Amino acid sequence: MADIKIVLPGDIIDTHRKEDTEQPESNAEDSASVIRLGPGLLQASEAVSAVTAGVLHSNSETNRWWVAGNKRRYVAAVGEPVVGVVVARHGEGYRVDIGSAHDALLPHLAFEGATKRNKPNLAVGTVVYGRVVVANSVMDPEIECYNSNTGKSEGYGELSEGFMFKCSLGLARRLIDTKAPVLAALGNGVPFEVAVGVNGRVWVNAENVETTILVANAIRNSEYLDAKQCRQMVKELLEKQ
Amino acid sequence: MVAEIGPSNIESAFLLEALKKGTRVDGRGIYDYRTLKISCGPTYGLAEVQLGQTWVLARVSCEVTRPFPDRPTEGIVLFNTELSNMAGFGLESSRSSTQEVAISRMVERVIKQSRAIDAEALCILAGEKVWTVRIDVHFLDHGGNLIDAASIAAIAALRHFRRPDVTIDGEEAIIHDVRERNPVPLSIHHTPICVTFGFFGAAGDMLVLDPTLLEEQVQVSSFTITLNSHREICALNKAGGIPLSPAQIQRCTQVALAKVDEVNEKIQLALKASTA
């Protein structure tokens, strides 16, 4: 893709490619060009239109199209890692705020090694790192703090020290990719731990308060910077310390 | 809908630990404002203020009405705020939110009771026609410290605003269209600016200027002082929270004096740079 195409909600997307000009007709009946629509796109009768503002992406091998938008309100989707805050305790589990329209349910037993007799006891206000297991438009979302297949926590569970801050959903998604330049640059400079939730919340922990603040600010500043600028920004922050 | 929840336990603990060492979680010093951006225009009376992540829009408009019967020679100033879901999570659109009412009353008091606007200059024909000036403040993003941002936006919008020119011909008042005659500014006596402090710790001994949303949720007390560039105190506001000593109040006043001068300069620059 040579240029970046920005779309707004309501824009009709032309899913024909420049390479397909030999077959310019009907994409509906031609089974060789079945198009898969990802987030941000909807099919309205014959036409495909964008429903979010963002950059239009496509993958020519799988013929997937999607819109990479950026906002701050999270909509839960299955399989995504999220950082949540416990807001209430019930008989069956905890109510956890993950930033979506409805609070998520975290069952008491959804932790590594939890049995009926041996349940973790989380207070209201505890920060947890979990994975979304149920998310649809008719039910409240549900999360779990372990991998239910292996029974191991795999990093999920209570986050007990450090600091948590909010960021945009776009930045969170870029951070999840472990080669994110700001995390790599910081990792070369200071030791720290980070847990990124795609719901726009990031947890950071470092040796002391000043370093934690430095890491948090570096991540927040990196939103609109490219890789080279990120490295420069981190370098300046570390030198000032 | 999710009700407004407090901060998580690690956020509060970390914030207090950082404050004990004299730093804030966003790296600011305790007497530092966040980046303040003010822009006026493109139409008269429109001002947008960004204080860090907090984003406020103020709009001033006017119309000719009858005066109040007990004040026939004074114009009317109406003040309105809109704080909705757009500004942040857990904020309802219903007007009965105590937080919104508190902010609205504070800024309204600052503008009206400090007599920033000359209400008598708004009179057209005594007992019959006066200008009603209406200030609408919209909170677009709640990043903490809405009061300061709203007061800066409101006063900048008022100073930027131009009303139609009026000629009095005996018993008649002719209101000139803005295309015929240039509109004239309102008569503003002085520019009150609110400066808010947050206090932390059991004795309220740690304080910060311009609290962010997280700092506002963790603070034990809040204190707003309103000053103008003539070094006059227009208002003091301390509603609830732990008690503060006179020494603390004086320290805040000194800091606020310096800050108000900086803010005033920024407002002047924004008014000059306006494209209206």
Short mmCIF file of C-alpha atoms in Angstrom, two decimals:
data_model
loop_
_atom_site.label_atom_id
_atom_site.label_comp_id
_atom_site.label_asym_id
_atom_site.label_seq_id
_atom_site.Cartn_x
_atom_site.Cartn_y
_atom_site.Cartn_z
CA MET A 1 0.00 0.00 0.00
CA ALA A 2 1.63 3.14 -1.21
CA ASP A 3 -0.41 5.84 0.49
CA ILE A 4 -2.29 6.04 3.73
CA LYS A 5 -6.01 6.19 3.28
CA ILE A 6 -7.95 7.86 6.04
CA VAL A 7 -11.64 7.14 6.22
CA LEU A 8 -14.49 8.69 8.16
CA PRO A 9 -17.69 7.01 9.31
CA GLY A 10 -20.01 6.68 6.36
CA ASP A 11 -17.33 6.55 3.68
CA ILE A 12 -17.94 3.89 1.05
CA ILE A 13 -14.87 1.72 0.63
CA ASP A 14 -13.71 0.60 -2.75
CA THR A 15 -12.37 -2.85 -2.09
CA HIS A 16 -11.16 -3.41 -5.62
CA ARG A 17 -7.41 -3.41 -5.85
CA LYS A 18 -5.24 -1.88 -8.48
CA GLU A 19 -3.86 -5.36 -9.29
CA ASP A 20 -7.32 -6.72 -10.02
CA THR A 21 -8.07 -4.44 -12.91
CA GLU A 22 -8.18 -7.49 -15.20
CA GLN A 23 -11.28 -8.60 -13.32
CA PRO A 24 -13.09 -5.37 -12.69
CA GLU A 25 -16.58 -6.79 -12.30
CA SER A 26 -18.77 -8.15 -9.54
CA ASN A 27 -16.95 -9.01 -6.35
CA ALA A 28 -20.07 -10.59 -4.93
CA GLU A 29 -20.26 -13.67 -7.11
CA ASP A 30 -16.58 -14.20 -7.74
CA SER A 31 -15.57 -16.67 -5.04
CA ALA A 32 -11.88 -15.95 -5.60
CA SER A 33 -12.26 -12.50 -4.12
CA VAL A 34 -14.28 -13.05 -0.95
CA ILE A 35 -13.53 -10.11 1.25
CA ARG A 36 -13.27 -10.42 5.01
CA LEU A 37 -14.29 -7.36 6.95
CA GLY A 38 -12.52 -6.64 10.19
CA PRO A 39 -13.16 -3.98 12.83
CA GLY A 40 -14.50 -0.68 11.65
CA LEU A 41 -16.19 -1.90 8.47
CA LEU A 42 -19.74 -2.96 7.80
CA GLN A 43 -21.45 -4.29 4.74
CA ALA A 44 -24.61 -2.42 3.82
CA SER A 45 -26.27 -4.32 0.92
CA GLU A 46 -23.73 -4.18 -1.88
CA ALA A 47 -21.39 -1.58 -0.55
CA VAL A 48 -18.82 -1.70 2.20
CA SER A 49 -18.74 1.35 4.40
CA ALA A 50 -16.56 2.48 7.28
CA VAL A 51 -18.12 2.93 10.69
CA THR A 52 -15.09 4.30 12.57
CA ALA A 53 -12.67 7.07 11.76
CA GLY A 54 -9.15 5.87 11.13
CA VAL A 55 -6.64 4.49 8.68
CA LEU A 56 -7.83 1.87 6.25
CA HIS A 57 -5.67 -1.25 6.18
CA SER A 58 -5.84 -4.36 4.06
CA ASN A 59 -3.98 -7.62 3.84
CA SER A 60 -3.63 -8.84 0.28
CA GLU A 61 -3.00 -12.51 1.19
CA THR A 62 -6.05 -13.07 3.33
CA ASN A 63 -8.07 -10.30 1.71
CA ARG A 64 -8.89 -8.82 5.07
CA TRP A 65 -9.82 -5.20 5.36
CA TRP A 66 -10.07 -3.18 8.56
CA VAL A 67 -9.96 0.33 9.95
CA ALA A 68 -7.33 1.13 12.60
CA GLY A 69 -9.05 3.81 14.61
CA ASN A 70 -8.09 5.47 17.86
CA LYS A 71 -10.44 6.28 20.67
CA ARG A 72 -10.58 6.00 24.41
CA ARG A 73 -13.77 4.05 25.10
CA TYR A 74 -13.18 0.34 25.19
CA VAL A 75 -15.55 -2.31 23.82
CA ALA A 76 -14.75 -5.75 25.21
CA ALA A 77 -13.76 -8.54 22.83
CA VAL A 78 -12.92 -12.15 23.63
CA GLY A 79 -9.27 -13.05 24.14
CA GLU A 80 -8.00 -9.56 24.84
CA PRO A 81 -5.82 -8.81 27.87
CA VAL A 82 -7.23 -6.06 30.07
CA VAL A 83 -6.29 -4.22 33.23
CA GLY A 84 -9.23 -3.83 35.57
CA VAL A 85 -10.08 -2.45 39.01
CA VAL A 86 -12.23 -4.41 41.45
CA VAL A 87 -15.31 -2.39 42.35
CA ALA A 88 -17.45 -4.89 44.23
CA ARG A 89 -17.43 -8.40 45.65
CA HIS A 90 -20.35 -10.73 45.10
CA GLY A 91 -21.11 -14.31 45.94
CA GLU A 92 -20.01 -15.67 42.57
CA GLY A 93 -17.09 -13.40 41.95
CA TYR A 94 -15.86 -9.86 41.68
CA ARG A 95 -17.20 -6.97 39.63
CA VAL A 96 -14.30 -5.42 37.79
CA ASP A 97 -14.28 -2.11 35.97
CA ILE A 98 -12.46 -2.56 32.67
CA GLY A 99 -13.56 0.67 31.09
CA SER A 100 -16.31 -0.86 29.01
CA ALA A 101 -19.96 0.18 29.25
CA HIS A 102 -20.66 -2.56 31.78
CA ASP A 103 -18.42 -3.91 34.51
CA ALA A 104 -16.96 -7.35 33.95
CA LEU A 105 -17.47 -10.39 36.13
CA LEU A 106 -14.40 -12.16 37.50
CA PRO A 107 -15.32 -15.49 39.10
CA HIS A 108 -13.73 -16.33 42.45
CA LEU A 109 -12.14 -19.47 41.03
CA ALA A 110 -10.65 -17.86 37.92
CA PHE A 111 -7.15 -17.71 39.39
CA GLU A 112 -4.24 -20.08 39.34
CA GLY A 113 -4.57 -22.80 41.96
CA ALA A 114 -7.91 -21.55 43.27
CA THR A 115 -10.24 -24.05 44.89
CA LYS A 116 -13.39 -23.57 46.91
CA ARG A 117 -11.35 -23.60 50.09
CA ASN A 118 -8.45 -21.61 48.80
CA LYS A 119 -9.72 -18.50 47.08
CA PRO A 120 -7.80 -15.28 46.71
CA ASN A 121 -9.22 -12.44 48.76
CA LEU A 122 -9.15 -9.24 46.75
CA ALA A 123 -10.20 -5.97 48.30
CA VAL A 124 -12.23 -3.35 46.47
CA GLY A 125 -9.79 -1.14 44.61
CA THR A 126 -7.37 -3.93 43.71
CA VAL A 127 -5.91 -3.81 40.22
CA VAL A 128 -6.00 -7.06 38.26
CA TYR A 129 -4.65 -8.18 34.91
CA GLY A 130 -7.01 -10.55 33.16
CA ARG A 131 -8.18 -11.94 29.86
CA VAL A 132 -11.67 -11.44 28.43
CA VAL A 133 -13.54 -14.73 28.05
CA VAL A 134 -17.08 -13.59 27.39
CA ALA A 135 -17.92 -10.47 25.45
CA ASN A 136 -21.01 -9.86 23.40
CA SER A 137 -23.65 -7.21 23.09
CA VAL A 138 -26.25 -8.94 25.25
CA MET A 139 -24.31 -9.99 28.32
CA ASP A 140 -21.93 -8.36 30.77
CA PRO A 141 -18.33 -9.19 29.90
CA GLU A 142 -16.40 -11.77 31.90
CA ILE A 143 -12.69 -12.01 32.54
CA GLU A 144 -10.39 -14.60 34.04
CA CYS A 145 -7.04 -14.15 35.72
CA TYR A 146 -5.34 -17.29 34.51
CA ASN A 147 -5.15 -19.43 31.42
CA SER A 148 -8.06 -21.83 31.84
CA ASN A 149 -6.48 -24.37 29.49
CA THR A 150 -3.19 -24.73 31.27
CA GLY A 151 -4.31 -23.61 34.73
CA LYS A 152 -1.29 -21.33 35.03
CA SER A 153 -1.47 -17.63 35.74
CA GLU A 154 0.85 -16.65 32.86
CA GLY A 155 1.25 -13.17 34.21
CA TYR A 156 -2.44 -12.60 34.93
CA GLY A 157 -3.74 -11.93 38.43
CA GLU A 158 -3.44 -9.20 41.00
CA LEU A 159 -1.02 -6.33 40.35
CA SER A 160 0.09 -5.21 43.74
CA GLU A 161 2.67 -2.44 43.45
CA GLY A 162 3.60 0.12 40.89
CA PHE A 163 1.35 2.55 39.12
CA MET A 164 -1.45 2.41 36.59
CA PHE A 165 -2.39 5.06 34.06
CA LYS A 166 -4.80 5.42 31.18
CA CYS A 167 -3.94 5.93 27.55
CA SER A 168 -5.70 5.77 24.20
CA LEU A 169 -6.69 2.42 22.74
CA GLY A 170 -4.42 2.90 19.74
CA LEU A 171 -1.35 3.40 21.92
CA ALA A 172 -2.26 0.35 24.01
CA ARG A 173 -2.45 -1.84 20.92
CA ARG A 174 0.92 -0.65 19.70
CA LEU A 175 2.45 -1.35 23.10
CA ILE A 176 1.18 -4.95 23.14
CA ASP A 177 3.54 -5.67 20.31
CA THR A 178 6.67 -6.36 22.33
CA LYS A 179 8.88 -4.70 19.76
CA ALA A 180 7.20 -1.37 20.53
CA PRO A 181 10.09 1.09 20.24
CA VAL A 182 9.42 3.00 23.42
CA LEU A 183 9.39 -0.16 25.54
CA ALA A 184 12.54 -1.43 23.86
CA ALA A 185 14.34 1.86 24.38
CA LEU A 186 13.27 2.03 28.02
CA GLY A 187 14.27 -1.57 28.58
CA ASN A 188 17.79 -0.79 27.46
CA GLY A 189 17.98 1.98 30.02
CA VAL A 190 16.16 0.88 33.17
CA PRO A 191 14.71 -2.37 34.50
CA PHE A 192 10.93 -2.30 34.82
CA GLU A 193 7.81 -4.42 34.47
CA VAL A 194 4.80 -3.47 32.44
CA ALA A 195 1.33 -4.94 31.91
CA VAL A 196 -0.61 -3.48 29.00
CA GLY A 197 -4.39 -3.76 28.78
CA VAL A 198 -5.95 -3.16 25.39
CA ASN A 199 -8.67 -1.32 27.27
CA GLY A 200 -6.32 1.63 27.39
CA ARG A 201 -4.76 1.02 30.81
CA VAL A 202 -1.10 0.37 31.45
CA TRP A 203 0.50 -0.82 34.67
CA VAL A 204 4.15 -0.04 35.30
CA ASN A 205 6.48 -1.03 38.11
CA ALA A 206 10.14 -0.12 38.53
CA GLU A 207 12.67 -0.06 41.33
CA ASN A 208 11.64 3.26 42.78
CA VAL A 209 9.07 6.00 42.45
CA GLU A 210 11.14 8.27 40.21
CA THR A 211 11.90 5.51 37.71
CA THR A 212 8.29 4.41 37.61
CA ILE A 213 7.19 7.96 36.87
CA LEU A 214 9.84 8.23 34.18
CA VAL A 215 8.67 5.04 32.48
CA ALA A 216 5.01 6.08 32.70
CA ASN A 217 5.71 9.50 31.21
CA ALA A 218 7.85 8.05 28.45
CA ILE A 219 5.07 5.70 27.43
CA ARG A 220 2.48 8.49 27.52
CA ASN A 221 4.69 10.77 25.46
CA SER A 222 5.28 8.15 22.79
CA GLU A 223 1.78 8.30 21.37
CA TYR A 224 2.56 10.39 18.32
CA LEU A 225 6.26 9.69 17.97
CA ASP A 226 7.84 7.34 15.49
CA ALA A 227 10.56 4.85 16.43
CA LYS A 228 13.48 7.21 16.03
CA GLN A 229 11.77 10.01 17.97
CA CYS A 230 10.85 7.55 20.71
CA ARG A 231 14.45 6.53 21.17
CA GLN A 232 15.51 10.16 21.27
CA MET A 233 12.84 11.05 23.79
CA VAL A 234 13.76 8.13 26.07
CA LYS A 235 17.43 9.03 25.82
CA GLU A 236 16.71 12.60 26.92
CA LEU A 237 14.53 11.46 29.80
CA LEU A 238 17.15 9.02 31.06
CA GLU A 239 19.90 11.62 30.85
CA LYS A 240 17.91 14.10 32.88
CA GLN A 241 17.58 11.67 35.72
CA MET B 1 -24.17 2.92 33.73
CA VAL B 2 -21.05 2.73 35.81
CA ALA B 3 -21.08 5.12 38.71
CA GLU B 4 -18.04 7.24 39.34
CA ILE B 5 -15.56 4.96 41.07
CA GLY B 6 -12.65 6.03 43.19
CA PRO B 7 -9.03 5.43 42.25
CA SER B 8 -7.51 1.97 42.62
CA ASN B 9 -5.45 1.25 45.71
CA ILE B 10 -2.10 1.23 43.92
CA GLU B 11 -2.82 4.56 42.22
CA SER B 12 -3.55 6.29 45.54
CA ALA B 13 -0.65 4.64 47.33
CA PHE B 14 1.78 5.51 44.57
CA LEU B 15 0.59 9.08 44.31
CA LEU B 16 1.02 9.67 48.05
CA GLU B 17 4.42 8.00 48.07
CA ALA B 18 5.57 10.20 45.20
CA LEU B 19 4.24 13.32 46.91
CA LYS B 20 6.16 12.52 50.08
CA LYS B 21 9.25 12.73 47.92
CA GLY B 22 8.06 15.99 46.39
CA THR B 23 7.23 14.69 42.90
CA ARG B 24 3.95 14.25 41.11
CA VAL B 25 3.01 11.27 39.01
CA ASP B 26 3.16 13.21 35.76
CA GLY B 27 6.61 14.53 36.60
CA ARG B 28 5.52 18.10 37.41
CA GLY B 29 6.70 20.15 40.36
CA ILE B 30 4.07 20.83 42.99
CA TYR B 31 3.59 24.43 41.90
CA ASP B 32 3.55 23.77 38.16
CA TYR B 33 0.57 24.27 35.93
CA ARG B 34 0.05 21.82 33.11
CA THR B 35 0.48 23.10 29.57
CA LEU B 36 -2.10 25.82 29.09
CA LYS B 37 -3.36 26.53 25.59
CA ILE B 38 -5.91 29.26 24.98
CA SER B 39 -7.41 30.03 21.61
CA CYS B 40 -10.11 32.57 20.78
CA GLY B 41 -12.30 32.70 17.72
CA PRO B 42 -13.08 32.20 14.89
CA THR B 43 -16.34 33.87 15.91
CA TYR B 44 -16.49 36.55 18.57
CA GLY B 45 -16.98 35.23 22.06
CA LEU B 46 -15.69 31.71 21.47
CA ALA B 47 -12.75 30.58 23.61
CA GLU B 48 -11.19 27.16 23.93
CA VAL B 49 -8.88 26.30 26.81
CA GLN B 50 -6.76 23.19 27.19
CA LEU B 51 -5.15 22.71 30.58
CA GLY B 52 -3.25 19.45 30.20
CA GLN B 53 -5.90 16.95 29.30
CA THR B 54 -8.79 19.09 30.54
CA TRP B 55 -10.55 20.73 27.63
CA VAL B 56 -13.17 23.42 28.01
CA LEU B 57 -15.08 25.51 25.51
CA ALA B 58 -16.82 28.76 26.41
CA ARG B 59 -19.23 30.64 24.23
CA VAL B 60 -20.68 34.09 24.82
CA SER B 61 -23.80 35.38 23.11
CA CYS B 62 -26.18 38.24 23.72
CA GLU B 63 -29.72 39.33 23.02
CA VAL B 64 -31.96 42.24 23.88
CA THR B 65 -34.48 41.61 26.68
CA ARG B 66 -36.42 43.39 29.35
CA PRO B 67 -34.49 44.00 32.57
CA PHE B 68 -35.44 42.59 35.95
CA PRO B 69 -38.09 44.87 37.49
CA ASP B 70 -35.97 45.54 40.59
CA ARG B 71 -32.90 46.42 38.54
CA PRO B 72 -34.13 48.49 35.61
CA THR B 73 -30.76 49.94 34.67
CA GLU B 74 -28.69 46.80 34.74
CA GLY B 75 -28.15 44.18 32.09
CA ILE B 76 -28.46 40.48 32.84
CA VAL B 77 -25.66 37.95 32.88
CA LEU B 78 -26.62 34.30 32.53
CA PHE B 79 -24.23 31.49 33.17
CA ASN B 80 -24.62 27.86 32.14
CA THR B 81 -22.37 24.79 32.18
CA GLU B 82 -22.66 21.49 30.37
CA LEU B 83 -20.86 18.50 31.82
CA SER B 84 -21.81 15.29 30.08
CA ASN B 85 -20.62 11.81 29.30
CA MET B 86 -18.37 13.17 26.59
CA ALA B 87 -16.08 14.63 29.20
CA GLY B 88 -15.36 11.41 30.97
CA PHE B 89 -16.50 8.13 32.27
CA GLY B 90 -19.26 7.96 34.81
CA LEU B 91 -20.44 11.52 34.33
CA GLU B 92 -24.15 11.71 33.85
CA SER B 93 -25.89 14.14 31.56
CA SER B 94 -28.50 14.96 34.20
CA ARG B 95 -28.00 18.36 35.73
CA SER B 96 -28.33 17.29 39.33
CA SER B 97 -24.75 16.08 39.61
CA THR B 98 -23.32 17.75 42.70
CA GLN B 99 -19.93 18.09 41.12
CA GLU B 100 -21.26 20.00 38.16
CA VAL B 101 -23.39 22.27 40.32
CA ALA B 102 -20.40 23.08 42.54
CA ILE B 103 -18.23 24.00 39.57
CA SER B 104 -20.99 25.94 37.90
CA ARG B 105 -21.76 27.99 40.98
CA MET B 106 -18.11 28.69 41.65
CA VAL B 107 -17.37 30.07 38.20
CA GLU B 108 -20.66 31.95 38.08
CA ARG B 109 -19.88 33.59 41.41
CA VAL B 110 -16.44 34.55 40.19
CA ILE B 111 -17.80 36.23 37.07
CA LYS B 112 -20.93 37.83 38.44
CA GLN B 113 -20.30 38.68 42.04
CA SER B 114 -16.84 40.01 41.51
CA ARG B 115 -18.43 42.46 39.10
CA ALA B 116 -16.08 41.55 36.30
CA ILE B 117 -18.68 42.64 33.78
CA ASP B 118 -20.10 46.13 34.01
CA ALA B 119 -23.81 45.37 34.13
CA GLU B 120 -24.84 49.02 33.92
CA ALA B 121 -23.04 49.38 30.62
CA LEU B 122 -25.37 46.73 29.27
CA CYS B 123 -28.37 48.96 29.68
CA ILE B 124 -29.96 50.26 26.48
CA LEU B 125 -33.18 51.94 27.64
CA ALA B 126 -33.73 51.96 31.39
CA GLY B 127 -36.65 49.82 32.41
CA GLU B 128 -37.29 48.56 28.90
CA LYS B 129 -34.34 47.17 27.05
CA VAL B 130 -31.08 45.74 28.27
CA TRP B 131 -28.55 43.28 26.94
CA THR B 132 -28.68 39.77 28.33
CA VAL B 133 -25.22 38.26 28.05
CA ARG B 134 -25.17 34.50 28.15
CA ILE B 135 -22.04 32.46 28.86
CA ASP B 136 -22.16 28.74 28.04
CA VAL B 137 -19.29 26.58 29.21
CA HIS B 138 -18.94 23.10 27.74
CA PHE B 139 -16.61 20.59 29.31
CA LEU B 140 -15.19 18.50 26.52
CA ASP B 141 -12.70 16.47 28.52
CA HIS B 142 -12.35 16.03 32.27
CA GLY B 143 -8.69 15.73 33.14
CA GLY B 144 -9.03 17.40 36.53
CA ASN B 145 -9.29 20.99 37.71
CA LEU B 146 -12.35 22.00 35.75
CA ILE B 147 -12.79 25.17 37.76
CA ASP B 148 -9.56 26.84 36.68
CA ALA B 149 -10.02 25.88 33.05
CA ALA B 150 -13.64 27.04 33.05
CA SER B 151 -12.82 30.40 34.63
CA ILE B 152 -10.04 31.08 32.12
CA ALA B 153 -12.28 30.09 29.23
CA ALA B 154 -15.20 32.17 30.46
CA ILE B 155 -13.22 35.34 31.03
CA ALA B 156 -11.29 34.96 27.77
CA ALA B 157 -14.56 34.50 25.89
CA LEU B 158 -16.06 37.56 27.56
CA ARG B 159 -13.09 39.71 26.67
CA HIS B 160 -13.13 38.41 23.13
CA PHE B 161 -16.84 38.95 22.63
CA ARG B 162 -18.28 41.88 20.64
CA ARG B 163 -21.87 42.98 20.90
CA PRO B 164 -23.78 44.98 18.27
CA ASP B 165 -23.43 48.72 18.57
CA VAL B 166 -26.43 50.72 19.79
CA THR B 167 -27.43 54.35 19.23
CA ILE B 168 -29.99 55.97 21.48
CA ASP B 169 -32.24 58.46 19.71
CA GLY B 170 -34.50 59.95 22.40
CA GLU B 171 -36.90 57.16 23.32
CA GLU B 172 -35.78 54.89 20.53
CA ALA B 173 -32.82 52.58 20.49
CA ILE B 174 -31.34 51.60 17.18
CA ILE B 175 -29.37 48.37 17.26
CA HIS B 176 -26.93 48.36 14.41
CA ASP B 177 -26.33 45.28 12.39
CA VAL B 178 -22.77 44.00 12.73
CA ARG B 179 -22.26 44.47 9.03
CA GLU B 180 -23.15 48.17 9.20
CA ARG B 181 -21.13 49.14 12.22
CA ASN B 182 -18.34 47.30 13.95
CA PRO B 183 -19.51 45.49 17.07
CA VAL B 184 -18.16 46.79 20.35
CA PRO B 185 -16.53 44.92 23.22
CA LEU B 186 -18.19 44.41 26.58
CA SER B 187 -17.10 46.59 29.44
CA ILE B 188 -14.96 44.28 31.57
CA HIS B 189 -13.63 45.79 34.77
CA HIS B 190 -11.05 43.17 35.60
CA THR B 191 -10.04 39.63 34.80
CA PRO B 192 -10.59 37.19 37.67
CA ILE B 193 -8.71 33.90 37.39
CA CYS B 194 -9.29 30.90 39.64
CA VAL B 195 -6.32 28.96 40.98
CA THR B 196 -7.03 25.62 42.62
CA PHE B 197 -4.89 23.71 45.09
CA GLY B 198 -5.29 20.15 46.31
CA PHE B 199 -4.10 18.94 49.72
CA PHE B 200 -2.94 15.49 50.74
CA GLY B 201 -1.89 13.65 53.85
CA ALA B 202 -3.54 13.37 57.24
CA ALA B 203 -2.63 16.92 58.22
CA GLY B 204 -3.01 18.36 54.74
CA ASP B 205 0.65 19.22 54.76
CA MET B 206 1.34 18.22 51.15
CA LEU B 207 -0.18 20.41 48.51
CA VAL B 208 -0.24 20.63 44.73
CA LEU B 209 -1.33 23.27 42.28
CA ASP B 210 -3.66 22.35 39.41
CA PRO B 211 -4.60 18.80 40.39
CA THR B 212 -5.18 16.18 37.71
CA LEU B 213 -8.22 13.92 37.86
CA LEU B 214 -6.38 11.27 39.87
CA GLU B 215 -5.05 13.87 42.31
CA GLU B 216 -8.57 15.24 42.74
CA GLN B 217 -9.85 11.78 43.62
CA VAL B 218 -7.14 11.23 46.23
CA GLN B 219 -7.00 14.69 47.83
CA VAL B 220 -8.35 15.34 51.31
CA SER B 221 -9.07 18.99 50.76
CA SER B 222 -9.39 21.49 47.94
CA PHE B 223 -8.95 25.22 47.99
CA THR B 224 -9.62 27.70 45.20
CA ILE B 225 -8.49 31.31 45.29
CA THR B 226 -9.57 33.79 42.65
CA LEU B 227 -7.31 36.73 41.93
CA ASN B 228 -7.05 39.36 39.26
CA SER B 229 -4.09 41.20 37.82
CA HIS B 230 -4.58 44.09 40.24
CA ARG B 231 -3.59 41.69 43.03
CA GLU B 232 -7.11 41.73 44.47
CA ILE B 233 -8.68 38.62 45.90
CA CYS B 234 -12.04 38.20 44.21
CA ALA B 235 -13.13 34.98 45.88
CA LEU B 236 -11.95 32.21 48.17
CA ASN B 237 -13.55 28.84 48.08
CA LYS B 238 -13.02 25.99 50.46
CA ALA B 239 -15.93 23.64 50.74
CA GLY B 240 -15.40 20.85 53.24
CA GLY B 241 -12.27 18.76 53.57
CA ILE B 242 -9.79 18.95 56.39
CA PRO B 243 -9.02 22.34 57.96
CA LEU B 244 -6.14 24.46 56.68
CA SER B 245 -3.93 26.78 58.69
CA PRO B 246 -3.60 30.51 57.90
CA ALA B 247 0.04 29.90 56.95
CA GLN B 248 -1.02 27.42 54.29
CA ILE B 249 -3.60 29.84 52.92
CA GLN B 250 -1.00 32.59 52.71
CA ARG B 251 1.45 30.32 50.94
CA CYS B 252 -1.20 29.44 48.38
CA THR B 253 -2.03 33.10 47.86
CA GLN B 254 1.60 33.96 47.11
CA VAL B 255 1.90 31.14 44.60
CA ALA B 256 -1.42 32.05 43.01
CA LEU B 257 -0.36 35.68 42.52
CA ALA B 258 2.54 34.61 40.33
CA LYS B 259 0.43 32.16 38.38
CA VAL B 260 -2.35 34.62 37.68
CA ASP B 261 0.10 36.98 36.01
CA GLU B 262 1.30 34.19 33.73
CA VAL B 263 -2.24 33.20 32.83
CA ASN B 264 -3.20 36.79 32.12
CA GLU B 265 -0.31 37.11 29.70
CA LYS B 266 -1.44 34.00 27.89
CA ILE B 267 -4.98 35.36 27.62
CA GLN B 268 -3.63 38.61 26.16
CA LEU B 269 -1.61 36.71 23.58
CA ALA B 270 -4.59 34.57 22.65
CA LEU B 271 -6.82 37.60 22.21
CA LYS B 272 -4.23 39.28 20.01
CA ALA B 273 -3.72 36.17 17.94
CA SER B 274 -7.41 35.60 17.41
CA THR B 275 -8.59 35.52 13.86
CA ALA B 276 -12.02 37.02 14.54
#
